[in-house]
PDB file of C-alpha atoms and ligand atoms in Angstrom:
ATOM      1  CA  MET A1142     -65.294  56.665 -36.745  1.00  0.00           C
ATOM      2  CA  HIS A1143     -66.670  58.149 -39.937  1.00  0.00           C
ATOM      3  CA  LEU A1144     -69.424  60.569 -38.942  1.00  0.00           C
ATOM      4  CA  LEU A1145     -71.878  62.410 -41.164  1.00  0.00           C
ATOM      5  CA  LEU A1146     -73.193  65.549 -39.514  1.00  0.00           C
ATOM      6  CA  LEU A1147     -76.487  66.971 -40.777  1.00  0.00           C
ATOM      7  CA  GLY A1148     -76.826  70.654 -39.925  1.00  0.00           C
ATOM      8  CA  CYS A1149     -73.859  72.884 -39.302  1.00  0.00           C
ATOM      9  CA  GLY A1150     -75.657  75.625 -37.405  1.00  0.00           C
ATOM     10  CA  LYS A1151     -75.189  76.801 -33.824  1.00  0.00           C
ATOM     11  CA  THR A1152     -75.033  73.312 -32.301  1.00  0.00           C
ATOM     12  CA  GLY A1153     -73.909  71.225 -35.293  1.00  0.00           C
ATOM     13  CA  SER A1154     -70.772  73.333 -35.806  1.00  0.00           C
ATOM     14  CA  LEU A1155     -69.705  72.557 -32.212  1.00  0.00           C
ATOM     15  CA  VAL A1156     -70.437  68.858 -32.744  1.00  0.00           C
ATOM     16  CA  ALA A1157     -68.062  68.935 -35.747  1.00  0.00           C
ATOM     17  CA  GLU A1158     -65.392  70.688 -33.657  1.00  0.00           C
ATOM     18  CA  ILE A1159     -65.607  68.231 -30.751  1.00  0.00           C
ATOM     19  CA  ALA A1160     -65.769  65.159 -33.020  1.00  0.00           C
ATOM     20  CA  ALA A1161     -62.579  66.343 -34.777  1.00  0.00           C
ATOM     21  CA  GLU A1162     -60.913  66.937 -31.376  1.00  0.00           C
ATOM     22  CA  ARG A1163     -61.771  63.306 -30.550  1.00  0.00           C
ATOM     23  CA  ARG A1164     -60.105  62.246 -33.816  1.00  0.00           C
ATOM     24  CA  HIS A1165     -63.193  61.175 -35.714  1.00  0.00           C
ATOM     25  CA  SER A1166     -63.472  61.911 -39.397  1.00  0.00           C
ATOM     26  CA  VAL A1167     -66.440  64.242 -39.922  1.00  0.00           C
ATOM     27  CA  ARG A1168     -68.278  65.034 -43.135  1.00  0.00           C
ATOM     28  CA  THR A1169     -70.986  67.696 -42.955  1.00  0.00           C
ATOM     29  CA  ALA A1170     -74.101  68.301 -45.049  1.00  0.00           C
ATOM     30  CA  GLY A1171     -76.113  71.500 -44.731  1.00  0.00           C
ATOM     31  CA  SER A1172     -79.498  72.343 -46.202  1.00  0.00           C
ATOM     32  CA  ASN A1173     -78.069  72.908 -49.714  1.00  0.00           C
ATOM     33  CA  GLU A1174     -76.157  69.606 -50.048  1.00  0.00           C
ATOM     34  CA  ASN A1175     -79.002  67.725 -48.369  1.00  0.00           C
ATOM     35  CA  ALA A1176     -82.052  69.155 -50.169  1.00  0.00           C
ATOM     36  CA  ALA A1177     -84.669  66.362 -50.431  1.00  0.00           C
ATOM     37  CA  CYS A1178     -82.250  64.074 -48.501  1.00  0.00           C
ATOM     38  CA  ALA A1179     -79.726  64.132 -51.378  1.00  0.00           C
ATOM     39  CA  ALA A1180     -76.850  63.405 -48.943  1.00  0.00           C
ATOM     40  CA  LEU A1181     -78.619  60.343 -47.532  1.00  0.00           C
ATOM     41  CA  THR A1182     -78.699  57.842 -50.393  1.00  0.00           C
ATOM     42  CA  PRO A1183     -77.357  54.337 -49.555  1.00  0.00           C
ATOM     43  CA  GLU A1184     -74.338  55.033 -51.825  1.00  0.00           C
ATOM     44  CA  LYS A1185     -73.445  58.266 -50.034  1.00  0.00           C
ATOM     45  CA  LEU A1186     -73.886  56.618 -46.639  1.00  0.00           C
ATOM     46  CA  HIS A1187     -71.999  53.402 -47.356  1.00  0.00           C
ATOM     47  CA  ASP A1188     -68.873  54.264 -45.317  1.00  0.00           C
ATOM     48  CA  VAL A1189     -70.635  56.246 -42.565  1.00  0.00           C
ATOM     49  CA  ASP A1190     -70.642  54.725 -39.063  1.00  0.00           C
ATOM     50  CA  VAL A1191     -73.089  57.165 -37.463  1.00  0.00           C
ATOM     51  CA  VAL A1192     -75.186  60.072 -38.757  1.00  0.00           C
ATOM     52  CA  ILE A1193     -75.699  62.952 -36.291  1.00  0.00           C
ATOM     53  CA  ASP A1194     -78.663  65.294 -36.874  1.00  0.00           C
ATOM     54  CA  PHE A1195     -78.903  68.855 -35.527  1.00  0.00           C
ATOM     55  CA  THR A1196     -81.176  70.369 -38.179  1.00  0.00           C
ATOM     56  CA  ALA A1197     -84.821  71.440 -37.871  1.00  0.00           C
ATOM     57  CA  PRO A1198     -88.204  69.947 -36.987  1.00  0.00           C
ATOM     58  CA  HIS A1199     -89.611  70.179 -40.555  1.00  0.00           C
ATOM     59  CA  CYS A1200     -86.967  67.878 -42.115  1.00  0.00           C
ATOM     60  CA  VAL A1201     -85.703  65.615 -39.329  1.00  0.00           C
ATOM     61  CA  THR A1202     -88.153  62.725 -39.792  1.00  0.00           C
ATOM     62  CA  ALA A1203     -87.314  62.529 -43.515  1.00  0.00           C
ATOM     63  CA  HIS A1204     -83.611  62.310 -42.537  1.00  0.00           C
ATOM     64  CA  ILE A1205     -84.357  59.574 -40.009  1.00  0.00           C
ATOM     65  CA  GLU A1206     -86.353  57.554 -42.544  1.00  0.00           C
ATOM     66  CA  ALA A1207     -83.607  57.782 -45.182  1.00  0.00           C
ATOM     67  CA  CYS A1208     -80.777  56.852 -42.784  1.00  0.00           C
ATOM     68  CA  VAL A1209     -82.626  54.021 -41.060  1.00  0.00           C
ATOM     69  CA  LYS A1210     -83.747  52.519 -44.384  1.00  0.00           C
ATOM     70  CA  ALA A1211     -80.097  52.652 -45.511  1.00  0.00           C
ATOM     71  CA  GLY A1212     -79.167  50.727 -42.346  1.00  0.00           C
ATOM     72  CA  ARG A1213     -77.180  53.571 -40.721  1.00  0.00           C
ATOM     73  CA  ASN A1214     -77.019  54.265 -36.994  1.00  0.00           C
ATOM     74  CA  MET A1215     -78.120  57.724 -35.833  1.00  0.00           C
ATOM     75  CA  VAL A1216     -77.842  60.264 -33.047  1.00  0.00           C
ATOM     76  CA  VAL A1217     -80.708  62.759 -33.248  1.00  0.00           C
ATOM     77  CA  GLY A1218     -80.461  66.020 -31.329  1.00  0.00           C
ATOM     78  CA  THR A1219     -83.089  67.866 -33.355  1.00  0.00           C
ATOM     79  CA  THR A1220     -86.301  68.339 -31.376  1.00  0.00           C
ATOM     80  CA  GLY A1221     -89.917  68.918 -32.397  1.00  0.00           C
ATOM     81  CA  TRP A1222     -90.701  65.441 -33.856  1.00  0.00           C
ATOM     82  CA  TYR A1223     -91.734  63.475 -30.767  1.00  0.00           C
ATOM     83  CA  SER A1224     -95.404  63.117 -31.796  1.00  0.00           C
ATOM     84  CA  GLU A1225     -94.000  60.580 -34.309  1.00  0.00           C
ATOM     85  CA  ILE A1226     -91.822  58.728 -31.847  1.00  0.00           C
ATOM     86  CA  ASP A1227     -93.779  55.447 -31.889  1.00  0.00           C
ATOM     87  CA  ARG A1228     -93.602  55.240 -35.702  1.00  0.00           C
ATOM     88  CA  ILE A1229     -89.853  55.974 -35.654  1.00  0.00           C
ATOM     89  CA  ARG A1230     -89.176  53.412 -32.923  1.00  0.00           C
ATOM     90  CA  THR A1231     -90.952  50.761 -35.023  1.00  0.00           C
ATOM     91  CA  LEU A1232     -88.979  51.760 -38.124  1.00  0.00           C
ATOM     92  CA  VAL A1233     -85.660  51.485 -36.227  1.00  0.00           C
ATOM     93  CA  GLU A1234     -86.618  48.108 -34.766  1.00  0.00           C
ATOM     94  CA  GLU A1235     -87.738  46.772 -38.168  1.00  0.00           C
ATOM     95  CA  HIS A1236     -84.452  47.786 -39.810  1.00  0.00           C
ATOM     96  CA  LYS A1237     -82.348  46.631 -36.835  1.00  0.00           C
ATOM     97  CA  THR A1238     -80.318  49.836 -36.672  1.00  0.00           C
ATOM     98  CA  GLY A1239     -79.036  51.767 -33.652  1.00  0.00           C
ATOM     99  CA  PHE A1240     -80.651  55.075 -32.663  1.00  0.00           C
ATOM    100  CA  VAL A1241     -80.097  57.485 -29.761  1.00  0.00           C
ATOM    101  CA  TYR A1242     -82.185  60.618 -29.357  1.00  0.00           C
ATOM    102  CA  ALA A1243     -82.432  63.292 -26.695  1.00  0.00           C
ATOM    103  CA  ALA A1244     -84.225  66.533 -26.175  1.00  0.00           C
ATOM    104  CA  ASN A1245     -81.024  67.471 -24.408  1.00  0.00           C
ATOM    105  CA  PHE A1246     -77.634  65.774 -24.761  1.00  0.00           C
ATOM    106  CA  SER A1247     -76.027  67.669 -21.888  1.00  0.00           C
ATOM    107  CA  VAL A1248     -74.931  65.440 -19.018  1.00  0.00           C
ATOM    108  CA  GLY A1249     -75.816  68.287 -16.602  1.00  0.00           C
ATOM    109  CA  VAL A1250     -79.417  68.360 -17.812  1.00  0.00           C
ATOM    110  CA  ASN A1251     -79.668  64.610 -17.488  1.00  0.00           C
ATOM    111  CA  LEU A1252     -78.527  64.954 -13.849  1.00  0.00           C
ATOM    112  CA  PHE A1253     -81.172  67.685 -13.526  1.00  0.00           C
ATOM    113  CA  PHE A1254     -83.790  65.177 -14.755  1.00  0.00           C
ATOM    114  CA  ASP A1255     -82.791  62.908 -11.857  1.00  0.00           C
ATOM    115  CA  ALA A1256     -83.088  65.828  -9.407  1.00  0.00           C
ATOM    116  CA  ALA A1257     -86.544  66.645 -10.824  1.00  0.00           C
ATOM    117  CA  ARG A1258     -87.552  62.993 -10.469  1.00  0.00           C
ATOM    118  CA  ALA A1259     -86.509  62.992  -6.792  1.00  0.00           C
ATOM    119  CA  ALA A1260     -88.186  66.338  -6.051  1.00  0.00           C
ATOM    120  CA  ALA A1261     -91.391  65.265  -7.813  1.00  0.00           C
ATOM    121  CA  ALA A1262     -92.181  63.063  -4.809  1.00  0.00           C
ATOM    122  CA  ALA A1263     -93.573  66.371  -3.443  1.00  0.00           C
ATOM    123  CA  LEU A1264     -96.479  66.031  -5.900  1.00  0.00           C
ATOM    124  CA  ARG A1265     -97.776  63.133  -3.872  1.00  0.00           C
ATOM    125  CA  HIS A1266     -98.157  65.627  -0.994  1.00  0.00           C
ATOM    126  CA  LYS A1267     -99.672  69.142  -1.119  1.00  0.00           C
ATOM    127  CA  TYR A1268     -97.481  70.535  -3.879  1.00  0.00           C
ATOM    128  CA  SER A1269     -98.275  71.683  -7.388  1.00  0.00           C
ATOM    129  CA  ALA A1270     -95.640  72.050 -10.133  1.00  0.00           C
ATOM    130  CA  GLN A1271     -94.862  74.608 -12.806  1.00  0.00           C
ATOM    131  CA  ILE A1272     -92.164  74.415 -15.477  1.00  0.00           C
ATOM    132  CA  PHE A1273     -90.532  77.491 -17.009  1.00  0.00           C
ATOM    133  CA  GLU A1274     -88.178  77.425 -19.998  1.00  0.00           C
ATOM    134  CA  ARG A1275     -86.239  80.241 -21.658  1.00  0.00           C
ATOM    135  CA  HIS A1276     -84.451  80.053 -25.006  1.00  0.00           C
ATOM    136  CA  HIS A1277     -83.048  82.374 -27.662  1.00  0.00           C
ATOM    137  CA  ALA A1278     -85.514  84.099 -29.970  1.00  0.00           C
ATOM    138  CA  HIS A1279     -84.541  81.926 -33.009  1.00  0.00           C
ATOM    139  CA  LYS A1280     -85.693  78.628 -31.481  1.00  0.00           C
ATOM    140  CA  LYS A1281     -88.335  77.133 -33.765  1.00  0.00           C
ATOM    141  CA  ASP A1282     -90.279  74.868 -31.365  1.00  0.00           C
ATOM    142  CA  ALA A1283     -92.061  75.634 -28.093  1.00  0.00           C
ATOM    143  CA  PRO A1284     -92.291  74.285 -25.498  1.00  0.00           C
ATOM    144  CA  SER A1285     -88.755  72.920 -25.570  1.00  0.00           C
ATOM    145  CA  GLY A1286     -88.264  69.163 -25.805  1.00  0.00           C
ATOM    146  CA  THR A1287     -86.406  69.376 -22.472  1.00  0.00           C
ATOM    147  CA  ALA A1288     -89.406  71.005 -20.772  1.00  0.00           C
ATOM    148  CA  MET A1289     -91.645  68.263 -22.159  1.00  0.00           C
ATOM    149  CA  ALA A1290     -89.241  65.613 -20.848  1.00  0.00           C
ATOM    150  CA  ILE A1291     -89.432  67.215 -17.368  1.00  0.00           C
ATOM    151  CA  GLN A1292     -93.227  67.315 -17.641  1.00  0.00           C
ATOM    152  CA  GLN A1293     -93.262  63.594 -18.465  1.00  0.00           C
ATOM    153  CA  ILE A1294     -91.015  62.819 -15.455  1.00  0.00           C
ATOM    154  CA  LEU A1295     -93.362  64.762 -13.128  1.00  0.00           C
ATOM    155  CA  ARG A1296     -96.352  62.939 -14.595  1.00  0.00           C
ATOM    156  CA  GLU A1297     -94.737  59.521 -14.086  1.00  0.00           C
ATOM    157  CA  VAL A1298     -93.773  60.221 -10.473  1.00  0.00           C
ATOM    158  CA  SER A1299     -97.034  61.920  -9.422  1.00  0.00           C
ATOM    159  CA  GLY A1300     -99.324  59.423 -11.147  1.00  0.00           C
ATOM    160  CA  LYS A1301    -101.547  62.438 -12.023  1.00  0.00           C
ATOM    161  CA  SER A1302    -102.953  62.675 -15.544  1.00  0.00           C
ATOM    162  CA  GLU A1303    -103.111  66.513 -15.437  1.00  0.00           C
ATOM    163  CA  PRO A1304     -99.667  67.669 -16.718  1.00  0.00           C
ATOM    164  CA  ALA A1305     -97.660  70.419 -15.013  1.00  0.00           C
ATOM    165  CA  GLU A1306     -98.054  73.687 -16.917  1.00  0.00           C
ATOM    166  CA  ILE A1307     -95.102  74.776 -19.092  1.00  0.00           C
ATOM    167  CA  THR A1308     -94.440  78.481 -19.700  1.00  0.00           C
ATOM    168  CA  SER A1309     -92.033  79.275 -22.567  1.00  0.00           C
ATOM    169  CA  PHE A1310     -90.059  82.490 -23.042  1.00  0.00           C
ATOM    170  CA  ARG A1311     -88.155  83.333 -26.244  1.00  0.00           C
ATOM    171  CA  GLU A1312     -85.698  86.168 -25.831  1.00  0.00           C
ATOM    172  CA  GLY A1313     -82.248  87.357 -26.886  1.00  0.00           C
ATOM    173  CA  GLU A1314     -79.554  84.683 -27.090  1.00  0.00           C
ATOM    174  CA  VAL A1315     -80.457  82.560 -24.031  1.00  0.00           C
ATOM    175  CA  VAL A1316     -78.806  79.144 -24.607  1.00  0.00           C
ATOM    176  CA  GLY A1317     -81.337  77.191 -22.524  1.00  0.00           C
ATOM    177  CA  LEU A1318     -82.726  77.696 -19.028  1.00  0.00           C
ATOM    178  CA  HIS A1319     -85.176  75.311 -17.352  1.00  0.00           C
ATOM    179  CA  GLU A1320     -86.841  75.769 -13.971  1.00  0.00           C
ATOM    180  CA  VAL A1321     -89.164  73.558 -11.985  1.00  0.00           C
ATOM    181  CA  VAL A1322     -91.099  75.240  -9.183  1.00  0.00           C
ATOM    182  CA  LEU A1323     -92.913  73.050  -6.678  1.00  0.00           C
ATOM    183  CA  GLU A1324     -95.289  75.002  -4.478  1.00  0.00           C
ATOM    184  CA  SER A1325     -97.251  74.095  -1.333  1.00  0.00           C
ATOM    185  CA  PRO A1326     -99.211  76.328   1.038  1.00  0.00           C
ATOM    186  CA  ASN A1327     -96.081  76.348   3.272  1.00  0.00           C
ATOM    187  CA  ASP A1328     -93.093  76.712   0.939  1.00  0.00           C
ATOM    188  CA  ARG A1329     -91.594  76.649  -2.562  1.00  0.00           C
ATOM    189  CA  ILE A1330     -88.886  74.420  -4.010  1.00  0.00           C
ATOM    190  CA  TYR A1331     -86.895  75.772  -6.990  1.00  0.00           C
ATOM    191  CA  LEU A1332     -84.805  73.623  -9.309  1.00  0.00           C
ATOM    192  CA  CYS A1333     -82.916  75.340 -12.111  1.00  0.00           C
ATOM    193  CA  HIS A1334     -80.532  74.353 -14.905  1.00  0.00           C
ATOM    194  CA  ASP A1335     -78.890  77.151 -16.889  1.00  0.00           C
ATOM    195  CA  ALA A1336     -76.753  76.156 -19.906  1.00  0.00           C
ATOM    196  CA  LYS A1337     -73.746  78.513 -20.236  1.00  0.00           C
ATOM    197  CA  SER A1338     -72.908  77.368 -23.764  1.00  0.00           C
ATOM    198  CA  ARG A1339     -73.961  74.797 -26.374  1.00  0.00           C
ATOM    199  CA  ARG A1340     -70.768  72.806 -25.832  1.00  0.00           C
ATOM    200  CA  GLY A1341     -72.417  70.487 -23.277  1.00  0.00           C
ATOM    201  CA  PHE A1342     -75.032  69.392 -25.846  1.00  0.00           C
ATOM    202  CA  ALA A1343     -72.388  68.842 -28.514  1.00  0.00           C
ATOM    203  CA  GLU A1344     -70.075  66.809 -26.243  1.00  0.00           C
ATOM    204  CA  GLY A1345     -72.963  64.562 -25.186  1.00  0.00           C
ATOM    205  CA  ALA A1346     -73.987  63.990 -28.814  1.00  0.00           C
ATOM    206  CA  VAL A1347     -70.449  62.923 -29.803  1.00  0.00           C
ATOM    207  CA  LEU A1348     -70.232  60.570 -26.799  1.00  0.00           C
ATOM    208  CA  ALA A1349     -73.625  59.141 -27.811  1.00  0.00           C
ATOM    209  CA  ALA A1350     -72.313  58.531 -31.364  1.00  0.00           C
ATOM    210  CA  GLU A1351     -69.307  56.664 -29.956  1.00  0.00           C
ATOM    211  CA  TRP A1352     -71.636  54.604 -27.751  1.00  0.00           C
ATOM    212  CA  ILE A1353     -74.179  53.672 -30.473  1.00  0.00           C
ATOM    213  CA  ALA A1354     -71.578  52.693 -33.123  1.00  0.00           C
ATOM    214  CA  GLY A1355     -72.062  49.006 -33.911  1.00  0.00           C
ATOM    215  CA  LYS A1356     -75.108  48.671 -31.587  1.00  0.00           C
ATOM    216  CA  LYS A1357     -78.759  48.038 -32.446  1.00  0.00           C
ATOM    217  CA  GLY A1358     -81.844  49.378 -30.694  1.00  0.00           C
ATOM    218  CA  PHE A1359     -83.790  52.546 -29.939  1.00  0.00           C
ATOM    219  CA  TYR A1360     -82.486  54.530 -26.950  1.00  0.00           C
ATOM    220  CA  ASP A1361     -83.307  57.711 -25.067  1.00  0.00           C
ATOM    221  CA  PHE A1362     -80.021  59.350 -23.966  1.00  0.00           C
ATOM    222  CA  LYS A1363     -81.411  59.867 -20.452  1.00  0.00           C
ATOM    223  CA  ASP A1364     -81.441  56.088 -20.023  1.00  0.00           C
ATOM    224  CA  VAL A1365     -77.887  55.462 -21.316  1.00  0.00           C
ATOM    225  CA  TRP A1366     -75.712  58.521 -20.500  1.00  0.00           C
ATOM    226  CA  ARG A1367     -74.343  56.884 -17.329  1.00  0.00           C
ATOM    227  CA  GLU A1368     -72.737  54.193 -19.515  1.00  0.00           C
ATOM    228  CA  LEU A1369     -70.715  56.716 -21.568  1.00  0.00           C
TER     229      LEU A1369
HETATM  230  N1  LIG B 466     -80.736  67.657 -28.113  1.00  0.00           N
HETATM  231  C1  LIG B 466     -79.952  68.682 -27.759  1.00  0.00           C
HETATM  232  O1  LIG B 466     -79.104  68.577 -26.855  1.00  0.00           O
HETATM  233  C2  LIG B 466     -80.089  69.984 -28.492  1.00  0.00           C
HETATM  234  C3  LIG B 466     -79.277  71.084 -28.185  1.00  0.00           C
HETATM  235  C4  LIG B 466     -79.378  72.242 -28.973  1.00  0.00           C
HETATM  236  C5  LIG B 466     -80.287  72.281 -30.015  1.00  0.00           C
HETATM  237  N2  LIG B 466     -81.092  71.201 -30.252  1.00  0.00           N
HETATM  238  C6  LIG B 466     -82.009  71.149 -31.378  1.00  0.00           C
HETATM  239  O2  LIG B 466     -81.219  70.968 -32.543  1.00  0.00           O
HETATM  240  C7  LIG B 466     -81.828  71.609 -33.655  1.00  0.00           C
HETATM  241  C8  LIG B 466     -80.823  72.598 -34.264  1.00  0.00           C
HETATM  242  O3  LIG B 466     -80.568  73.620 -33.335  1.00  0.00           O
HETATM  243  P1  LIG B 466     -79.539  74.801 -33.642  1.00  0.00           P
HETATM  244  O4  LIG B 466     -79.708  75.769 -32.541  1.00  0.00           O
HETATM  245  O5  LIG B 466     -78.198  74.253 -33.935  1.00  0.00           O
HETATM  246  O6  LIG B 466     -80.209  75.385 -34.988  1.00  0.00           O
HETATM  247  P2  LIG B 466     -79.558  76.233 -36.191  1.00  0.00           P
HETATM  248  O7  LIG B 466     -78.433  77.069 -35.707  1.00  0.00           O
HETATM  249  O8  LIG B 466     -80.722  76.870 -36.879  1.00  0.00           O
HETATM  250  O9  LIG B 466     -78.945  75.095 -37.132  1.00  0.00           O
HETATM  251  C9  LIG B 466     -79.722  74.259 -37.897  1.00  0.00           C
HETATM  252  C10 LIG B 466     -78.914  73.932 -39.146  1.00  0.00           C
HETATM  253  O10 LIG B 466     -79.582  72.891 -39.859  1.00  0.00           O
HETATM  254  C11 LIG B 466     -79.409  73.167 -41.243  1.00  0.00           C
HETATM  255  N3  LIG B 466     -80.438  72.456 -42.015  1.00  0.00           N
HETATM  256  C12 LIG B 466     -81.741  72.760 -42.189  1.00  0.00           C
HETATM  257  N4  LIG B 466     -82.333  71.835 -42.970  1.00  0.00           N
HETATM  258  C13 LIG B 466     -81.376  70.920 -43.271  1.00  0.00           C
HETATM  259  C14 LIG B 466     -81.370  69.727 -44.029  1.00  0.00           C
HETATM  260  N5  LIG B 466     -82.467  69.272 -44.640  1.00  0.00           N
HETATM  261  N6  LIG B 466     -80.211  69.020 -44.126  1.00  0.00           N
HETATM  262  C15 LIG B 466     -79.073  69.456 -43.528  1.00  0.00           C
HETATM  263  N7  LIG B 466     -79.026  70.591 -42.796  1.00  0.00           N
HETATM  264  C16 LIG B 466     -80.161  71.304 -42.673  1.00  0.00           C
HETATM  265  C17 LIG B 466     -79.539  74.664 -41.327  1.00  0.00           C
HETATM  266  O11 LIG B 466     -78.958  75.130 -42.516  1.00  0.00           O
HETATM  267  P3  LIG B 466     -79.535  76.479 -43.215  1.00  0.00           P
HETATM  268  O12 LIG B 466     -79.204  77.575 -42.269  1.00  0.00           O
HETATM  269  O13 LIG B 466     -78.821  76.479 -44.496  1.00  0.00           O
HETATM  270  O14 LIG B 466     -81.036  76.267 -43.351  1.00  0.00           O
HETATM  271  C18 LIG B 466     -78.763  75.112 -40.092  1.00  0.00           C
HETATM  272  O15 LIG B 466     -77.384  75.275 -40.367  1.00  0.00           O
HETATM  273  C19 LIG B 466     -83.112  72.243 -33.102  1.00  0.00           C
HETATM  274  O16 LIG B 466     -84.188  71.346 -33.277  1.00  0.00           O
HETATM  275  C20 LIG B 466     -82.825  72.409 -31.618  1.00  0.00           C
HETATM  276  O17 LIG B 466     -84.008  72.399 -30.814  1.00  0.00           O
HETATM  277  C21 LIG B 466     -81.007  70.073 -29.503  1.00  0.00           C
END
């Protein structure tokens, strides 16, 4: 495939490495080449199969709008834009493109979501839940998109409108650690996922790009990763 990668930072650079290992042709555009979406005109995108975005919350929705309007499929790993998700879903559906997003493209975290969903049955008994997330000090958004996805899972399973509290820590170079603690008067249940490197995110994003090529529709990676 011909991939255009937006953002060649900590995660994007690994996406480029893994995509090349899987024999895709990868073009990259950083903040200079892509100022005001300069890399995302229909002419510049004409031979691109999928655009992958690992940039920043302030610019990602502009990237999505430009790519979708140009009819290009996308994989979006950037977080911090989910308050606009309904508008973006409509845009993707109107333009009949393919779109996969995830707060976390690691297969391990998506298994962790399933574990959290199973354990959340406790909330229908005498348990309360807390979510803790730790990331490196440079992370721009808090709470993490992954923590919010866990919160949403707990809300769906418990049927309670009051969301589980999320506590965020920003320190050092922590790649990404998420904990769910379920507590009753009698015991505590701990669930924990600790990312050892960013490679898991990058591998998942490349697999998602391979999966979405030539497809239409708006997908959350947690609903499709089993098909990869
Ligand atoms: N979904 C997942 O699995 C997952 C995993 C890890 C991270 N993330 C998310 O992905 C995003 C990036 O994370 P990161 O840790 O890789 O950040 P990072 O190291 O800061 O990299 C971001 C890169 O985006 C570039 N950039 C900024 N604006 C741009 C634009 N308009 N066009 C093209 N490139 C642009 C930056 O370039 P300059 O340095 O020149 O500004 C930088 O190289 C964050 O939102 C993070 O939460 C998601």
